[in-house]
């Protein structure tokens, strides 16, 4: 795309390079460092006047990333960019979408209010939309919400023999169902309220299948680890664990590996050693669309 400059914040260089190639855009790395007192120095060494600046910044561990992103977005605007967009494959602060206890910060709305005035458009992948019915309700800028289900389905079709998709609970039926429909695989849902009492007979028809656990976010991995234990106790084959966003808090990845799944696979919305499903083509198509 003529006039597009992709500017990756630290840790996003690989994704920005893929997008630059797909979009025929210019890739320019910002100059960043920290002063001895911890403050951030940032320089955008590129002529942005009349051009579209696309900041590539996935927002896992967002607190340390937000201020440098904010400096980059504001600076791009001050340097005359025709538009400033955010490509955030993972969008943070979506879970706290209501006050569960008196006095809690409604952080999903507060974060959106901080971020929105700094950008002209936003592209993200599978944000945690639970009680928020659409991203537009809290992000007023033009945006595209993408879904990794088709890319995950393609990977399963190419890499898993006789898959049966395992949903963790009734809440996951719709999400897991999208992947199942694209693969033609069967779905078994294990309701969290009764999983400890799940009869082995529920899984008996699938003993010759490969269980596939699919979730949008793998954070603590506790649910996947518990489910792997149940599948093992039921005599199922080792399962494949798939997640869209590889958060893996603390030692969650090591704990999940210790539970002995056949494989752990994630998309590259967050850079991690488990990445095996690329979403750059998905992002590139949406970027073209939102910038029209």
mmCIF file of C-alpha atoms in Angstrom, residues 9-210:
data_model
loop_
_atom_site.group_PDB
_atom_site.id
_atom_site.type_symbol
_atom_site.label_atom_id
_atom_site.label_comp_id
_atom_site.label_asym_id
_atom_site.label_seq_id
_atom_site.Cartn_x
_atom_site.Cartn_y
_atom_site.Cartn_z
ATOM 1 C CA UNK A 9 7.074 -1.235 19.050
ATOM 2 C CA UNK A 10 9.728 -3.492 20.670
ATOM 3 C CA UNK A 11 8.886 -7.180 20.363
ATOM 4 C CA UNK A 12 6.665 -6.676 17.308
ATOM 5 C CA UNK A 13 9.354 -6.546 14.639
ATOM 6 C CA UNK A 14 8.652 -9.993 13.148
ATOM 7 C CA UNK A 15 4.935 -9.309 12.699
ATOM 8 C CA UNK A 16 5.602 -5.857 11.245
ATOM 9 C CA UNK A 17 8.071 -7.324 8.751
ATOM 10 C CA UNK A 18 5.475 -9.844 7.541
ATOM 11 C CA UNK A 19 2.846 -7.127 7.217
ATOM 12 C CA UNK A 20 5.206 -4.803 5.343
ATOM 13 C CA UNK A 21 5.836 -7.535 2.772
ATOM 14 C CA UNK A 22 2.132 -8.350 2.398
ATOM 15 C CA UNK A 23 1.068 -4.710 2.155
ATOM 16 C CA UNK A 24 4.030 -3.339 0.207
ATOM 17 C CA UNK A 25 4.553 -0.886 3.048
ATOM 18 C CA UNK A 26 7.705 0.672 4.437
ATOM 19 C CA UNK A 27 9.054 -0.840 7.648
ATOM 20 C CA UNK A 28 10.718 1.660 9.990
ATOM 21 C CA UNK A 29 11.907 0.756 13.455
ATOM 22 C CA UNK A 30 11.630 3.496 16.074
ATOM 23 C CA UNK A 31 14.687 4.501 18.038
ATOM 24 C CA UNK A 32 13.945 3.720 21.678
ATOM 25 C CA UNK A 33 15.920 3.511 24.879
ATOM 26 C CA UNK A 34 15.536 4.262 28.552
ATOM 27 C CA UNK A 35 17.205 7.094 30.378
ATOM 28 C CA UNK A 36 18.987 6.183 33.649
ATOM 29 C CA UNK A 37 15.895 7.271 35.589
ATOM 30 C CA UNK A 38 13.727 4.815 33.647
ATOM 31 C CA UNK A 39 12.021 7.354 31.406
ATOM 32 C CA UNK A 40 11.549 6.477 27.731
ATOM 33 C CA UNK A 41 13.372 8.122 24.840
ATOM 34 C CA UNK A 42 11.625 7.701 21.483
ATOM 35 C CA UNK A 43 12.421 8.967 18.003
ATOM 36 C CA UNK A 44 10.551 8.254 14.770
ATOM 37 C CA UNK A 45 13.271 8.733 12.170
ATOM 38 C CA UNK A 46 10.985 8.778 9.139
ATOM 39 C CA UNK A 47 9.104 11.377 7.117
ATOM 40 C CA UNK A 48 5.458 10.739 7.974
ATOM 41 C CA UNK A 49 3.936 13.865 6.455
ATOM 42 C CA UNK A 50 0.843 12.822 4.497
ATOM 43 C CA UNK A 51 1.530 9.125 5.034
ATOM 44 C CA UNK A 52 -0.340 6.492 7.048
ATOM 45 C CA UNK A 53 1.447 5.382 10.209
ATOM 46 C CA UNK A 54 0.526 1.895 11.397
ATOM 47 C CA UNK A 55 1.867 1.138 14.867
ATOM 48 C CA UNK A 56 2.282 -2.594 15.438
ATOM 49 C CA UNK A 57 1.951 -3.298 19.154
ATOM 50 C CA UNK A 58 0.370 -6.405 20.603
ATOM 51 C CA UNK A 59 -0.786 -5.464 24.088
ATOM 52 C CA UNK A 60 -0.032 -8.386 26.367
ATOM 53 C CA UNK A 61 1.655 -7.126 29.579
ATOM 54 C CA UNK A 62 0.196 -3.737 28.614
ATOM 55 C CA UNK A 63 1.226 -1.480 31.469
ATOM 56 C CA UNK A 64 4.875 -1.307 30.377
ATOM 57 C CA UNK A 65 3.907 -0.992 26.707
ATOM 58 C CA UNK A 66 1.224 1.650 26.829
ATOM 59 C CA UNK A 67 3.358 4.736 27.524
ATOM 60 C CA UNK A 68 5.880 4.061 24.709
ATOM 61 C CA UNK A 69 2.966 3.346 22.374
ATOM 62 C CA UNK A 70 1.294 6.583 23.440
ATOM 63 C CA UNK A 71 4.479 8.559 22.768
ATOM 64 C CA UNK A 72 4.791 6.950 19.312
ATOM 65 C CA UNK A 73 1.160 7.596 18.381
ATOM 66 C CA UNK A 74 1.220 11.231 19.475
ATOM 67 C CA UNK A 75 4.570 11.842 17.789
ATOM 68 C CA UNK A 76 3.374 10.310 14.516
ATOM 69 C CA UNK A 77 0.388 12.639 14.556
ATOM 70 C CA UNK A 78 2.567 15.670 15.347
ATOM 71 C CA UNK A 79 4.856 14.735 12.437
ATOM 72 C CA UNK A 80 1.947 15.109 10.030
ATOM 73 C CA UNK A 81 0.792 11.530 9.506
ATOM 74 C CA UNK A 82 -2.411 11.342 7.460
ATOM 75 C CA UNK A 83 -3.651 8.722 9.905
ATOM 76 C CA UNK A 84 -2.318 6.837 12.905
ATOM 77 C CA UNK A 85 -3.553 3.291 13.325
ATOM 78 C CA UNK A 86 -2.949 0.560 15.857
ATOM 79 C CA UNK A 87 -2.433 -3.059 14.847
ATOM 80 C CA UNK A 88 -2.874 -4.859 18.182
ATOM 81 C CA UNK A 89 -3.221 -8.591 17.529
ATOM 82 C CA UNK A 90 -3.913 -8.944 21.257
ATOM 83 C CA UNK A 91 -5.985 -6.173 22.839
ATOM 84 C CA UNK A 92 -5.579 -5.820 26.589
ATOM 85 C CA UNK A 93 -7.998 -4.826 29.345
ATOM 86 C CA UNK A 94 -11.092 -6.471 27.915
ATOM 87 C CA UNK A 95 -12.011 -8.795 30.801
ATOM 88 C CA UNK A 96 -12.944 -6.281 33.502
ATOM 89 C CA UNK A 97 -16.130 -5.259 31.718
ATOM 90 C CA UNK A 98 -18.268 -4.815 34.833
ATOM 91 C CA UNK A 99 -17.894 -4.034 38.535
ATOM 92 C CA UNK A 100 -17.948 -7.356 40.338
ATOM 93 C CA UNK A 101 -17.173 -5.656 43.673
ATOM 94 C CA UNK A 102 -18.054 -2.107 44.771
ATOM 95 C CA UNK A 103 -15.347 0.386 43.908
ATOM 96 C CA UNK A 104 -13.638 -1.664 41.200
ATOM 97 C CA UNK A 105 -12.198 0.158 38.188
ATOM 98 C CA UNK A 106 -14.090 -0.574 34.986
ATOM 99 C CA UNK A 107 -10.741 -1.022 33.264
ATOM 100 C CA UNK A 108 -12.015 -2.154 29.863
ATOM 101 C CA UNK A 109 -13.797 1.166 29.403
ATOM 102 C CA UNK A 110 -11.050 3.237 31.021
ATOM 103 C CA UNK A 111 -8.322 1.739 28.829
ATOM 104 C CA UNK A 112 -10.427 2.296 25.710
ATOM 105 C CA UNK A 113 -10.925 5.922 26.739
ATOM 106 C CA UNK A 114 -7.154 6.366 27.068
ATOM 107 C CA UNK A 115 -6.271 4.652 23.809
ATOM 108 C CA UNK A 116 -9.000 5.798 21.405
ATOM 109 C CA UNK A 117 -8.122 9.521 21.208
ATOM 110 C CA UNK A 118 -4.596 8.633 20.074
ATOM 111 C CA UNK A 119 -5.527 6.573 17.004
ATOM 112 C CA UNK A 120 -7.629 6.849 13.864
ATOM 113 C CA UNK A 121 -8.248 3.118 13.401
ATOM 114 C CA UNK A 122 -7.712 -0.191 15.153
ATOM 115 C CA UNK A 123 -7.265 -3.805 14.037
ATOM 116 C CA UNK A 124 -7.281 -6.670 16.529
ATOM 117 C CA UNK A 125 -7.849 -10.435 16.759
ATOM 118 C CA UNK A 126 -10.402 -12.201 18.957
ATOM 119 C CA UNK A 127 -10.743 -9.647 21.764
ATOM 120 C CA UNK A 128 -12.480 -10.953 24.871
ATOM 121 C CA UNK A 129 -15.991 -9.757 24.078
ATOM 122 C CA UNK A 130 -18.117 -11.255 26.814
ATOM 123 C CA UNK A 131 -20.544 -8.726 28.236
ATOM 124 C CA UNK A 132 -19.305 -6.144 25.711
ATOM 125 C CA UNK A 133 -21.346 -7.018 22.630
ATOM 126 C CA UNK A 134 -19.245 -5.093 20.111
ATOM 127 C CA UNK A 135 -15.891 -3.340 20.194
ATOM 128 C CA UNK A 136 -17.526 -0.186 18.831
ATOM 129 C CA UNK A 137 -19.380 0.247 22.106
ATOM 130 C CA UNK A 138 -16.146 1.234 23.881
ATOM 131 C CA UNK A 139 -13.771 2.027 20.967
ATOM 132 C CA UNK A 140 -15.416 4.732 18.838
ATOM 133 C CA UNK A 141 -12.693 4.706 16.137
ATOM 134 C CA UNK A 142 -13.084 2.624 12.954
ATOM 135 C CA UNK A 143 -11.991 -0.900 13.812
ATOM 136 C CA UNK A 144 -11.857 -4.434 12.513
ATOM 137 C CA UNK A 145 -12.303 -7.409 14.826
ATOM 138 C CA UNK A 146 -10.791 -10.509 13.264
ATOM 139 C CA UNK A 147 -11.244 -14.158 14.171
ATOM 140 C CA UNK A 148 -8.524 -16.781 14.094
ATOM 141 C CA UNK A 149 -10.955 -19.715 13.890
ATOM 142 C CA UNK A 150 -10.444 -20.318 10.153
ATOM 143 C CA UNK A 151 -6.653 -20.281 10.485
ATOM 144 C CA UNK A 152 -6.874 -22.663 13.452
ATOM 145 C CA UNK A 153 -9.217 -24.944 11.510
ATOM 146 C CA UNK A 154 -6.779 -25.096 8.597
ATOM 147 C CA UNK A 155 -3.948 -26.028 10.947
ATOM 148 C CA UNK A 156 -6.022 -28.776 12.560
ATOM 149 C CA UNK A 157 -7.024 -30.183 9.170
ATOM 150 C CA UNK A 158 -3.389 -30.401 8.102
ATOM 151 C CA UNK A 159 -1.853 -31.585 11.367
ATOM 152 C CA UNK A 160 -4.339 -33.582 13.463
ATOM 153 C CA UNK A 161 -5.610 -37.053 12.645
ATOM 154 C CA UNK A 162 -9.314 -37.615 13.404
ATOM 155 C CA UNK A 163 -9.765 -34.554 15.651
ATOM 156 C CA UNK A 164 -12.528 -34.211 18.223
ATOM 157 C CA UNK A 165 -12.819 -30.701 19.661
ATOM 158 C CA UNK A 166 -13.191 -30.378 23.420
ATOM 159 C CA UNK A 167 -14.969 -27.314 24.822
ATOM 160 C CA UNK A 168 -14.264 -26.464 28.437
ATOM 161 C CA UNK A 169 -17.862 -25.444 29.244
ATOM 162 C CA UNK A 170 -21.106 -24.255 27.708
ATOM 163 C CA UNK A 171 -19.673 -20.746 27.316
ATOM 164 C CA UNK A 172 -17.111 -22.082 24.847
ATOM 165 C CA UNK A 173 -19.636 -23.847 22.589
ATOM 166 C CA UNK A 174 -20.007 -20.971 20.132
ATOM 167 C CA UNK A 175 -16.258 -20.305 19.837
ATOM 168 C CA UNK A 176 -15.202 -23.952 19.575
ATOM 169 C CA UNK A 177 -18.133 -24.538 17.246
ATOM 170 C CA UNK A 178 -16.713 -22.093 14.695
ATOM 171 C CA UNK A 179 -13.523 -24.138 14.481
ATOM 172 C CA UNK A 180 -15.493 -27.394 14.388
ATOM 173 C CA UNK A 181 -17.682 -26.250 11.509
ATOM 174 C CA UNK A 182 -14.630 -25.291 9.484
ATOM 175 C CA UNK A 183 -12.955 -28.673 10.070
ATOM 176 C CA UNK A 184 -16.001 -30.913 10.088
ATOM 177 C CA UNK A 185 -14.837 -32.257 13.452
ATOM 178 C CA UNK A 186 -17.124 -33.324 16.271
ATOM 179 C CA UNK A 187 -17.425 -31.292 19.494
ATOM 180 C CA UNK A 188 -17.659 -32.555 23.058
ATOM 181 C CA UNK A 189 -18.393 -29.949 25.738
ATOM 182 C CA UNK A 190 -17.339 -30.620 29.323
ATOM 183 C CA UNK A 191 -19.474 -28.469 31.626
ATOM 184 C CA UNK A 192 -17.300 -26.973 34.380
ATOM 185 C CA UNK A 193 -20.085 -27.372 36.921
ATOM 186 C CA UNK A 194 -19.983 -31.154 36.613
ATOM 187 C CA UNK A 195 -16.648 -32.012 35.072
ATOM 188 C CA UNK A 196 -15.353 -33.757 38.178
ATOM 189 C CA UNK A 197 -18.259 -36.215 37.871
ATOM 190 C CA UNK A 198 -18.064 -36.691 34.103
ATOM 191 C CA UNK A 199 -18.806 -40.357 33.300
ATOM 192 C CA UNK A 200 -16.094 -41.998 31.203
ATOM 193 C CA UNK A 201 -18.836 -43.263 28.892
ATOM 194 C CA UNK A 202 -19.307 -39.678 27.624
ATOM 195 C CA UNK A 203 -15.953 -39.939 25.881
ATOM 196 C CA UNK A 204 -16.055 -43.615 24.970
ATOM 197 C CA UNK A 205 -17.179 -43.065 21.349
ATOM 198 C CA UNK A 206 -14.099 -40.884 20.712
ATOM 199 C CA UNK A 207 -11.315 -43.177 21.947
ATOM 200 C CA UNK A 208 -9.796 -43.432 18.450
ATOM 201 C CA UNK A 209 -9.879 -39.639 17.946
ATOM 202 C CA UNK A 210 -7.305 -37.020 18.863
#
